[in-house]
Coordinates of C-alpha atoms in Angstrom, one line a residue:
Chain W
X1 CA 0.0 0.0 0.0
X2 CA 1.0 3.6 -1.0
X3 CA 2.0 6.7 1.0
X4 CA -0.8 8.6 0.1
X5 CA -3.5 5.7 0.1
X6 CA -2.2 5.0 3.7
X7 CA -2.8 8.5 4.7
X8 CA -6.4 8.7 4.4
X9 CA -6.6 5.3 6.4
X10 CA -6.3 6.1 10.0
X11 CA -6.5 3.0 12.9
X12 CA -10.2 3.5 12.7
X13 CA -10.6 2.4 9.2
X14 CA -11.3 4.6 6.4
X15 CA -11.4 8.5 6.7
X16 CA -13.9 11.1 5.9
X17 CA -12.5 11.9 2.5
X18 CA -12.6 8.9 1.1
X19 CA -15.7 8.1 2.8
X20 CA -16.7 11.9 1.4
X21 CA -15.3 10.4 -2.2
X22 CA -17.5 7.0 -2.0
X23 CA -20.7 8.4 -0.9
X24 CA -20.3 11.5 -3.6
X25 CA -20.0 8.9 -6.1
X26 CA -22.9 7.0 -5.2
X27 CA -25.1 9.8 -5.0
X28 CA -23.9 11.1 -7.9
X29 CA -24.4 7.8 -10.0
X30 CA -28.1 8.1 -8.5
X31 CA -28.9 11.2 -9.0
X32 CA -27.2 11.0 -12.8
X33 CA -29.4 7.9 -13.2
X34 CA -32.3 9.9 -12.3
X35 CA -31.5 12.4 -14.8
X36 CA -31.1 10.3 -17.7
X37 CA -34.1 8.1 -16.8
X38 CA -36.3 11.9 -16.5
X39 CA -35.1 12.7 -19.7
X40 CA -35.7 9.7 -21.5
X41 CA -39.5 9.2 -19.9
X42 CA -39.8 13.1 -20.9
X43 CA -38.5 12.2 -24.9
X44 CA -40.9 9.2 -25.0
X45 CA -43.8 11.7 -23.6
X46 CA -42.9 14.0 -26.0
X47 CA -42.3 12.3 -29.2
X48 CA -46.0 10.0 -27.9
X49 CA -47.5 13.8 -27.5
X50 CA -46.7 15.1 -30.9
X51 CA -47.3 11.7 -32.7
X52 CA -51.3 12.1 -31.5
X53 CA -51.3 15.8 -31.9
X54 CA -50.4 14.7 -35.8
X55 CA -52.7 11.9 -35.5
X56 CA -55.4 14.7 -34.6
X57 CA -54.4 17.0 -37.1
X58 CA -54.9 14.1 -39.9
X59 CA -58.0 13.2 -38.3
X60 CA -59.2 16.8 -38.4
X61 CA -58.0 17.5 -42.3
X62 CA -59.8 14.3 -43.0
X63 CA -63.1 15.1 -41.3
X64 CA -62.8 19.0 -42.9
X65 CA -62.5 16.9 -46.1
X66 CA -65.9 15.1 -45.6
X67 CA -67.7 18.4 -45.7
X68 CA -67.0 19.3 -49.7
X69 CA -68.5 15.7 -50.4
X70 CA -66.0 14.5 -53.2
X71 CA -62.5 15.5 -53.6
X72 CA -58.8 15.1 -54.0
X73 CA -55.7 16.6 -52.1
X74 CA -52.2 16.2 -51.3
X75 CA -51.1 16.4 -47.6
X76 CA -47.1 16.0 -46.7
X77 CA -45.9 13.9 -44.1
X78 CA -43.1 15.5 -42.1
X79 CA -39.8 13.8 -42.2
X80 CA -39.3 10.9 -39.9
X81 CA -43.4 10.7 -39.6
X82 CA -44.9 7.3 -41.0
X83 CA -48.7 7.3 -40.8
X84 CA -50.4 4.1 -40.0
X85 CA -53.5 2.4 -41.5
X86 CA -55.3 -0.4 -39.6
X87 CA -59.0 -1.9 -39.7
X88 CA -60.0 -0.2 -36.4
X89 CA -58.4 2.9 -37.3
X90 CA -55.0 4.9 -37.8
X91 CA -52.1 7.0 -36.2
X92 CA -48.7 8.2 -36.7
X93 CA -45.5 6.0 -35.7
X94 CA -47.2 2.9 -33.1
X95 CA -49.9 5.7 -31.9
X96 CA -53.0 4.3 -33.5
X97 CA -56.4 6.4 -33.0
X98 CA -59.7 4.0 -33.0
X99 CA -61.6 5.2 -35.9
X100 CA -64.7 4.5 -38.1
X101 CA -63.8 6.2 -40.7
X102 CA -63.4 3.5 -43.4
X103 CA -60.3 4.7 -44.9
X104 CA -58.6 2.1 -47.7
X105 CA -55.1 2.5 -48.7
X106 CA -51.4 0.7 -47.6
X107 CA -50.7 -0.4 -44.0
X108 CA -47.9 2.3 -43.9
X109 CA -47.3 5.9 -45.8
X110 CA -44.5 8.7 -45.7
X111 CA -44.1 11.7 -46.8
X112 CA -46.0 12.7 -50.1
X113 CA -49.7 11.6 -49.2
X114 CA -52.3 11.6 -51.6
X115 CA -56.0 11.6 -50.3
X116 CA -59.3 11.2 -51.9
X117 CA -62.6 11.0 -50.4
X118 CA -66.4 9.9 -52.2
X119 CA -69.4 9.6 -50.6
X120 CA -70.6 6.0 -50.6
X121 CA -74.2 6.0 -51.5
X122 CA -76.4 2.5 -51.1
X123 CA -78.8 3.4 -52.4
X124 CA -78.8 6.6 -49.9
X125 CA -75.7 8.2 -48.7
X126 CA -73.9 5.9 -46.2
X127 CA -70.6 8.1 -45.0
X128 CA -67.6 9.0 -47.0
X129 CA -64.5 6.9 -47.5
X130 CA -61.2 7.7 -47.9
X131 CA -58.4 6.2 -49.9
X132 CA -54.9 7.2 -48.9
X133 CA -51.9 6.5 -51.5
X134 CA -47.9 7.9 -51.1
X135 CA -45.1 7.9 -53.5
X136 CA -44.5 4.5 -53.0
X137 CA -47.9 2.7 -54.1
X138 CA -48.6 2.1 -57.9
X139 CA -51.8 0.6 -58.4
X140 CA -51.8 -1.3 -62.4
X141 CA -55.0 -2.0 -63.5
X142 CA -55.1 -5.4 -66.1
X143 CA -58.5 -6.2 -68.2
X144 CA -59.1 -8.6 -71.1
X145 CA -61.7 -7.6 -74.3
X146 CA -64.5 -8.5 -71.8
X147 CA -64.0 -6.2 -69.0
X148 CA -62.4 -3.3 -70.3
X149 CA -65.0 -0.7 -70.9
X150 CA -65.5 -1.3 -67.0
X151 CA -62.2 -1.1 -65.7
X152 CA -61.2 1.9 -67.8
X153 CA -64.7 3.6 -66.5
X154 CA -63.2 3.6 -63.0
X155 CA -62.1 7.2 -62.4
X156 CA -59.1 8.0 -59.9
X157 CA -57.7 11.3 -59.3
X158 CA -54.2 11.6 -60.9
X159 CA -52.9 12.7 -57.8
X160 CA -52.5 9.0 -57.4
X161 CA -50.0 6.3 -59.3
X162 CA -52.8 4.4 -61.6
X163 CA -52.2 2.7 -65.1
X164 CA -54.8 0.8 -66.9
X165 CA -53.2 -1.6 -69.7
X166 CA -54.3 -4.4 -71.4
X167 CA -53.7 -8.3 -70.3
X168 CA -51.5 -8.7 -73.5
X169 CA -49.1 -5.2 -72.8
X170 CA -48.8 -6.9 -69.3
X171 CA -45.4 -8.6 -68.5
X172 CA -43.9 -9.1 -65.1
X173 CA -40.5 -9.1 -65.7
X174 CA -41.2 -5.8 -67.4
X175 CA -42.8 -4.9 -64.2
X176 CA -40.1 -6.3 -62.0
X177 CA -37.8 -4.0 -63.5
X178 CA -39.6 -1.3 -63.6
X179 CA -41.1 -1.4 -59.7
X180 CA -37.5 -1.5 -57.3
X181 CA -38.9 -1.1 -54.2
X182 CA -42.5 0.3 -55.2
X183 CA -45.3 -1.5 -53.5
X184 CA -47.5 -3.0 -56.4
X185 CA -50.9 -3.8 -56.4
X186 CA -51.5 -5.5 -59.8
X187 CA -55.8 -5.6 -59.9
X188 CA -56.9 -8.2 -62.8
X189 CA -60.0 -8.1 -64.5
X190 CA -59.6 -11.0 -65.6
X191 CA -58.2 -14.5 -65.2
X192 CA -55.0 -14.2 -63.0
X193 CA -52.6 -17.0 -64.4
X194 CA -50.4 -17.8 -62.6
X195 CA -50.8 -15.9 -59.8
X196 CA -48.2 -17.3 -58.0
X197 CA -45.3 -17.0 -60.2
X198 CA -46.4 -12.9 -60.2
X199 CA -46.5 -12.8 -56.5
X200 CA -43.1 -14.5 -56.3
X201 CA -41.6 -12.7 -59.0
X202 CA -42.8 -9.0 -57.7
X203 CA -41.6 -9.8 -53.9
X204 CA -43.5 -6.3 -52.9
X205 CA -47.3 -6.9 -55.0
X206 CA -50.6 -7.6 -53.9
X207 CA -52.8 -9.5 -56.7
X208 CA -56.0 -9.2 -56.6
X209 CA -58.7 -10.6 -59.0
X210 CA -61.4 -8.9 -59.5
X211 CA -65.0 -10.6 -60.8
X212 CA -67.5 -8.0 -61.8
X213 CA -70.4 -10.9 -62.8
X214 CA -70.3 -12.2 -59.4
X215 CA -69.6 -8.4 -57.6
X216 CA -66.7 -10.0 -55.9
X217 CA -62.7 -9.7 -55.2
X218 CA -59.9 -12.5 -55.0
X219 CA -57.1 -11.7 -52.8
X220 CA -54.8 -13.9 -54.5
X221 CA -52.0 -13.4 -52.1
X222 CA -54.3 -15.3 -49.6
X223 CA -56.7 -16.9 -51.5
X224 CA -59.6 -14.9 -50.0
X225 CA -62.8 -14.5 -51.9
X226 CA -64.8 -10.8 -50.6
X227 CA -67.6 -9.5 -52.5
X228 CA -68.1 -5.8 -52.5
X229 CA -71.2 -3.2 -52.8
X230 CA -70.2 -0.6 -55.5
X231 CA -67.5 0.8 -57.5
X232 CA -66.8 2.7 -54.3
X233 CA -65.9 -0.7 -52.2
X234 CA -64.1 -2.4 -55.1
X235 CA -62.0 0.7 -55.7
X236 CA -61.1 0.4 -51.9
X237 CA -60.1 -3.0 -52.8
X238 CA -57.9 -1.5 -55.1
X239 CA -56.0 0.2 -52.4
X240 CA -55.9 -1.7 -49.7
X241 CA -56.5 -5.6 -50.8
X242 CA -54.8 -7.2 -47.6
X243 CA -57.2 -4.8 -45.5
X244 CA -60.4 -5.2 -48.1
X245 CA -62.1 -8.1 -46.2
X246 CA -61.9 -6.2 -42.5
X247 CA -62.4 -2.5 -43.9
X248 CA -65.8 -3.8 -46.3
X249 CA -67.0 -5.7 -42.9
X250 CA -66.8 -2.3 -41.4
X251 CA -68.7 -0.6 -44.1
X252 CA -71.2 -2.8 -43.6
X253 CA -71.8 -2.4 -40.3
X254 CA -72.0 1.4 -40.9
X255 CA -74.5 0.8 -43.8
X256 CA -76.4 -1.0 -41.1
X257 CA -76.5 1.6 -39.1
X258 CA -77.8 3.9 -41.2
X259 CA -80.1 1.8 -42.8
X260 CA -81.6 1.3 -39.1
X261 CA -82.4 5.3 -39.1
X262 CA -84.2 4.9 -42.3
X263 CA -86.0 2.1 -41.1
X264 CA -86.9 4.6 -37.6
X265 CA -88.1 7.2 -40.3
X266 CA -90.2 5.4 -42.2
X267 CA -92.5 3.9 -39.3
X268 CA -92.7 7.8 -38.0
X269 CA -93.4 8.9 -41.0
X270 CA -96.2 7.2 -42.1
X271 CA -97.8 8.5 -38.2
X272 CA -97.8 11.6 -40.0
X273 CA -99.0 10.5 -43.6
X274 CA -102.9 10.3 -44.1
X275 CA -102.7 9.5 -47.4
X276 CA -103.0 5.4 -47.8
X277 CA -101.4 5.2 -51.6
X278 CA -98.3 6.9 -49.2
X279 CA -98.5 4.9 -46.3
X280 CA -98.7 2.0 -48.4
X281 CA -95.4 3.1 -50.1
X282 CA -93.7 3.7 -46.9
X283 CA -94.4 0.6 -45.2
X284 CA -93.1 -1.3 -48.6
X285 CA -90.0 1.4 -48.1
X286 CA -89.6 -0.1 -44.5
X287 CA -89.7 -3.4 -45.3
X288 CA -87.0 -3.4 -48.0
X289 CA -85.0 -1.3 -45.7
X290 CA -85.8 -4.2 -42.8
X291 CA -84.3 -6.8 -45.5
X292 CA -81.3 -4.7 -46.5
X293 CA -80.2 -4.6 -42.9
X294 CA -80.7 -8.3 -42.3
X295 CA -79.2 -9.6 -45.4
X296 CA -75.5 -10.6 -45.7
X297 CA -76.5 -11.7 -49.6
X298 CA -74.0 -8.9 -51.9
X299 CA -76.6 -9.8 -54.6
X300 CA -80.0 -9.4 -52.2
X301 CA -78.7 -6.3 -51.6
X302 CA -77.9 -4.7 -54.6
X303 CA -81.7 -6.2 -55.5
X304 CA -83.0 -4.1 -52.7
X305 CA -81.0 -0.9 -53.4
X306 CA -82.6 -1.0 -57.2
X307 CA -85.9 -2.0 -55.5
X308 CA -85.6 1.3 -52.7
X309 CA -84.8 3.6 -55.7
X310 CA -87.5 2.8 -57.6
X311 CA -90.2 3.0 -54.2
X312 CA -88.6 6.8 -53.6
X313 CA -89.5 7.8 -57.2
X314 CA -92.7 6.1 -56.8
X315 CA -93.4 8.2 -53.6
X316 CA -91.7 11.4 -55.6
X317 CA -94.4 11.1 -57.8
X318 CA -97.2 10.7 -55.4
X319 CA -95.5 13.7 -54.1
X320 CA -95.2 12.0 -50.7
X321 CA -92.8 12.1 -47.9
X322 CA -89.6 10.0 -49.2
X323 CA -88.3 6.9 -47.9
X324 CA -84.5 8.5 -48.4
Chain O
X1 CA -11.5 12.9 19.5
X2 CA -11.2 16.3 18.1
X3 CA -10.3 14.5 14.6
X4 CA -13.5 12.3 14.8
X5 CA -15.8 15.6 15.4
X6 CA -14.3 17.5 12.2
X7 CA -14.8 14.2 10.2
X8 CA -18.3 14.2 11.4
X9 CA -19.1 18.2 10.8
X10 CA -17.6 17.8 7.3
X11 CA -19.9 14.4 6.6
X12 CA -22.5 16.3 8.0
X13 CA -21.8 19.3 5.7
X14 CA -21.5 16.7 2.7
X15 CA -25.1 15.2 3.5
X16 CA -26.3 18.6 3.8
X17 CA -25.0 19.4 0.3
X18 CA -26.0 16.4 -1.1
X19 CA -29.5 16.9 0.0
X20 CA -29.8 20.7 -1.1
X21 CA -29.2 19.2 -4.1
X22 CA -31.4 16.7 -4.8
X23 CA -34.1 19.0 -2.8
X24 CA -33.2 21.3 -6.3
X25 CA -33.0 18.7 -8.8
X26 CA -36.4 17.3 -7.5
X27 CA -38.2 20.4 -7.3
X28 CA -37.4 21.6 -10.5
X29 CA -38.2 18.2 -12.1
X30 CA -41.5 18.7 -10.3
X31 CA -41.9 22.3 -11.7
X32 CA -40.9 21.7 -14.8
X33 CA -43.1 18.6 -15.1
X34 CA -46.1 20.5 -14.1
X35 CA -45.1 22.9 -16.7
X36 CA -45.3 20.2 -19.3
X37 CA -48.3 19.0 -18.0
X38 CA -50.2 22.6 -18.3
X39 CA -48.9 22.8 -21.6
X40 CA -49.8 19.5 -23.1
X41 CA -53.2 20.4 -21.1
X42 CA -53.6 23.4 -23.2
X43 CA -52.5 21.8 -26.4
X44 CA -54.7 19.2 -25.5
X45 CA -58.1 21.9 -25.1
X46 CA -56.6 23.8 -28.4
X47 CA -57.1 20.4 -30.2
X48 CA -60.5 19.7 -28.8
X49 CA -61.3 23.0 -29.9
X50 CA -60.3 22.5 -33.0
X51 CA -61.7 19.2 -33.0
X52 CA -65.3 20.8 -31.9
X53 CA -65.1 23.1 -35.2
X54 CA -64.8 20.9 -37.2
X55 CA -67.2 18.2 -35.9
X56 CA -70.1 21.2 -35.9
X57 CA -69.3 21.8 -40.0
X58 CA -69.1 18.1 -40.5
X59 CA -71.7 16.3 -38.6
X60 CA -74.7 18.1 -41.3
X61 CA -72.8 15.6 -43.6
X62 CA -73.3 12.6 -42.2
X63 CA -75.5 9.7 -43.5
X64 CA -77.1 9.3 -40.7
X65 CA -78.9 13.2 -40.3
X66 CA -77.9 14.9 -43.5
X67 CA -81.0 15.5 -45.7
X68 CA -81.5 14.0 -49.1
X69 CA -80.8 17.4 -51.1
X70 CA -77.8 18.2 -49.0
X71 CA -76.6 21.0 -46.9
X72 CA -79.3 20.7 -43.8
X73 CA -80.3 18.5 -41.4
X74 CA -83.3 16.3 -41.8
X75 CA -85.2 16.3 -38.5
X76 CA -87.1 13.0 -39.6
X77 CA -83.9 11.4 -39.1
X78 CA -82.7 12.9 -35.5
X79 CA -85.2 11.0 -33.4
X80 CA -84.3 7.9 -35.0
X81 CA -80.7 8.7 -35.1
X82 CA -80.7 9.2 -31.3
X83 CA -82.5 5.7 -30.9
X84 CA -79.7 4.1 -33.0
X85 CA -76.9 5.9 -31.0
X86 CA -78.9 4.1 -27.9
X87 CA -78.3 1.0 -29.1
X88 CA -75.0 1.1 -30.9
X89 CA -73.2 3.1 -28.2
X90 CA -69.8 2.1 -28.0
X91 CA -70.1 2.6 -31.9
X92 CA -70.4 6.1 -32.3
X93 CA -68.7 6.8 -28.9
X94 CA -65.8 6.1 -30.5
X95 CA -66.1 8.9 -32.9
X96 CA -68.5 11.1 -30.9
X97 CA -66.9 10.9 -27.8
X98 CA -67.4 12.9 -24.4
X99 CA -70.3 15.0 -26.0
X100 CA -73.6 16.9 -26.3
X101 CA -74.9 17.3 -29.4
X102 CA -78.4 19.1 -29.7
X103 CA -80.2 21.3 -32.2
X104 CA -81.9 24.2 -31.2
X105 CA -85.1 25.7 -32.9
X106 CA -83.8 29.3 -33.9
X107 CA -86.6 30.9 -36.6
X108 CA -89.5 30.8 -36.7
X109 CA -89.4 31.0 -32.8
X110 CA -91.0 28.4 -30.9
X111 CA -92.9 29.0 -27.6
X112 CA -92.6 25.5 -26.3
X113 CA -88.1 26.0 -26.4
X114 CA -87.4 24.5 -23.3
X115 CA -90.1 21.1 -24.2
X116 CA -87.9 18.5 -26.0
X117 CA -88.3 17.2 -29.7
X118 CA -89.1 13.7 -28.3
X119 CA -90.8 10.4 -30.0
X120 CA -94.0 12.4 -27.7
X121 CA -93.8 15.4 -29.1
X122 CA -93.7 14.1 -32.5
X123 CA -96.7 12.0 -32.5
X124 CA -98.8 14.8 -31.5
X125 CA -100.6 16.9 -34.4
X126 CA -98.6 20.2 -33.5
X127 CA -95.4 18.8 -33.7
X128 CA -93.4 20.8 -34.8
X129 CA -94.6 23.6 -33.4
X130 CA -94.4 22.0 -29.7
X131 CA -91.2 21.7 -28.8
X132 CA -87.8 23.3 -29.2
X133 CA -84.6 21.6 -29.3
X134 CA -83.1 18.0 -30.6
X135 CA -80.9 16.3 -28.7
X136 CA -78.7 14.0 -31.3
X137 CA -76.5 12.7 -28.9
X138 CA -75.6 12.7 -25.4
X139 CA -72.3 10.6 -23.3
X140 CA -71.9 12.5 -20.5
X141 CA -68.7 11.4 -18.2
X142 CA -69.4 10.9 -14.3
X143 CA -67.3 13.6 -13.6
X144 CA -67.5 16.8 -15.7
X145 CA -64.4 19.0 -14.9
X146 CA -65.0 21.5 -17.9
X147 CA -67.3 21.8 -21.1
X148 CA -66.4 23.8 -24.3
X149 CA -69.3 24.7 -26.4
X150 CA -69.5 25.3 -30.3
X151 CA -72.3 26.4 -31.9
X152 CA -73.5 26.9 -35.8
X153 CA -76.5 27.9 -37.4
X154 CA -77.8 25.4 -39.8
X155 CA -80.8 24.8 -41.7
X156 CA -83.2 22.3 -41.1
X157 CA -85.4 20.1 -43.0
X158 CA -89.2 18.7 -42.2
X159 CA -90.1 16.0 -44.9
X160 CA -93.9 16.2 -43.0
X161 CA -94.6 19.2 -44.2
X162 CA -91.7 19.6 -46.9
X163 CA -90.9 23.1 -45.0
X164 CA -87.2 24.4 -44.0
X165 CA -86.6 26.6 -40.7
X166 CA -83.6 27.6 -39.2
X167 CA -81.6 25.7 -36.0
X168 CA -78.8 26.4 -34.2
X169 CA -76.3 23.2 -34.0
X170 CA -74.8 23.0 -30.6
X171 CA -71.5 21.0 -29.1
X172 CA -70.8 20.7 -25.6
X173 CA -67.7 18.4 -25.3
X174 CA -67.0 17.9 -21.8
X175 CA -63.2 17.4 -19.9

């Protein structure tokens, strides 16, 4: 032992210096600790606060958007922001907001956003519904002689990546090429052959098949068969076919919903209606609108919507109270 | 003896320091946390704010009130909307949240404004000159610190008699 070590150790043991030394050291490591552990809950806070004040603010720009009805826009994502689609709704970073907005587009979007929102009418307005594309999501649209008057009828906003191209200008290695990193989603109307060998080939596309005859979509990465209530829905499928099956469910249960007020109306309604050739017609309204809300049958319903739009003219012309 | 009391003042002196300090540190972690707090508070009200404004130019868009033609609020469709709401709560809570949403009949004036717009009101032959207000929607929380009210005028629609009058949309969200 040293000179100097031995002068701070008396016959009593150690001295108050390096006692003083020890016990500075300690509470210095603790109170450091505290520090950095303050910081790093107050970073977390932080970074969680802004993430749902964005969240908010893309909740707010989206609702704002309902009110014009039909529209396109741009929004940019700050840097280092990554905004995130789910079924039950959506949020920036791993904040997600529960939502019943029925928005259709990829599971995950930066920067450059483009948004587009219709109003989804069966046969009466049901809500709007949002499809959300960035930069990075090319949607190809394939049809054969059969289906192409259809598929080229579908209108998108060019604020979005869409092509339309015949089955025989389609080739994947082309496409392989072409895409790098790009997320595909390669929508066929028509026969899908072979599916695999495209999905295998494009390691970032989502295939789906679409069948107008039948009003129905095949997920083709899964296999999953979903059929869909107007060119609203199937164009949601367009954006979002791994999320299709979940998202339509939801707009289902929202066109329940508001099917259920119409229902409500009708039977007050015809309280107020003395008129028996109107009565008549609203009680026929109600029961259609009792069947379209206890159906699960895609082609039942579409049945009923043509039936409900031709029972409103009827009552138009009897100039009575409307069922919608 | 004398070296074991100066050992003992100047580890006394060293706790006294030590404690100063973290006396500091932890009441200025304290302030500055309630500091952050208020502020993330009043971020927090700013957004609801927000929030209320634009809820009160939305909701006369949605399916569920909006009127056929557009642009006003069908009042056939409240009292069944509010029935709906009963049953699907947790539904439009989600969206709708802490709230009270009613509509208010503004012109012409109605003597009966502080009589409800009710399933009773309606099935009498005066409705709707016998009542005065809507309520659309209603989740109250058991303890209401604060409310923030937003309110729009709005036209409304009554398919009975194929007549428009004027309401005054109202938002209470509560804190």
């Amino acid at each position: 032992m040293g000179r100097s070590t031995l002068k701070y150790i008396g016959n009593r043991g150690f001295s108050a210096d390096i006692f003083k030394w020890i016990f500075g050291l300690v509470a210095g490591a603790i109170i450091l600790m505290f520090l950095v552990r303050f910081a790093l809950q107050h970073v977390d806070i932080s970074s969680k606060l802004t993430d749902l004040e964005y969240g908010e603010y893309i909740d707010d720009q989206l609702e704002a958007f309902r009110i014009s009805g039909s529209g396109s826009k741009n929004l940019e994502l700050a840097e280092g922001y990554t905004l995130n689609l789910d079924c039950d709704g959506f949020g920036i970073n791993r904040n997600l907001k529960k939502s019943n907005k029925i928005i259709f587009g990829p599971r995950s979007l930066q920067r450059s956003l483009g948004i587009w929102t219709d109003s989804w009418n069966f046969p009466f307005k049901i809500t709007n519904v949002y499809y959300i594309g960035d930069e990075n999501l090319r949607i190809l649209i394939i049809y054969d002689d059969n289906f192409g008057g259809y598929a080229k009828s579908l209108q998108m906003p060019a604020i979005f990546n869409v092509q339309k191209m015949h089955i025989r200008d389609f080739s994947v290695d082309r496409l392989r090429r072409e895409s790098g990193s790009e997320r595909v989603n390669l929508i066929f109307f028509t026969a899908v052959t072979p599916a695999k060998d495209i999905i295998s080939k494009l390691g970032n596309a989502h295939v789906l098949q679409v069948k107008p005859g039948t009003y129905s979509v095949v997920y083709q990465n899964n296999g999953k068969e979903t059929k869909y209530l107007g060119d609203e829905m199937l164009i949601g499928a367009m954006f979002a076919p791994e999320n299709f099956d979940c998202l339509h469910a939801k707009a289902i249960e929202r066109m329940r919903y508001v099917t259920d007020v119409y229902v409500r109306r009708a039977d007050m309604l015809r309280l107020k209606t003395l008129e028996p050739a109107c009565v008549q017609g609203l009680s026929d309204g109600k029961k259609a609108l009792e069947s379209l809300v206890d159906t699960d049958n895609a082609a039942a319903m579409f049945s009923l919507r043509d039936q409900l739009e031709e029972q409103n003219r009827h009552l138009r012309r009897l100039d009575c109270a409307q069922i919608f | 003896m004398r070296r074991s009391s100066k050992g003992q003042i100047e580890m006394n002196e060293t706790l006294l320091v030590m404690f100063f300090i973290v006396l500091i540190i932890v009441i200025g972690s304290l302030l500055y946390y309630r500091y952050f707090m208020e502020t993330a508070k009043t971020e927090v009200e700013e957004l609801s704010e927000q929030e209320m404004s634009v809820l009160l130019a939305s909701i006369t868009e949605m399916g569920e009130i909006r009127c056929g033609q557009g642009d006003c609020i069908d009042t056939s469709k409240i009292i069944p909307f509010s029935n709906v709401i009963k049953a699907h709560s947790a539904y439009y809570n989600t969206d709708l949240g802490y709230k009270k949403i009613t509509l208010e009949i503004v012109y012409p004036a109605s003597d009966h404004s502080r009589i409800p717009c009710d399933l009773r009101a309606y099935q009498q032959s005066t409705y709707p000159n016998n009542c005065g207000f809507y309520v659309l929607y209603e989740n109250e929380p058991k303890q209401v610190k604060k409310a923030i009210t937003v309110g729009s005028p709005v036209s409304i629609y009554y398919p009975e008699t194929d007549e428009y009058r004027i309401g005054r949309l109202k938002i209470e969200s509560y804190a």
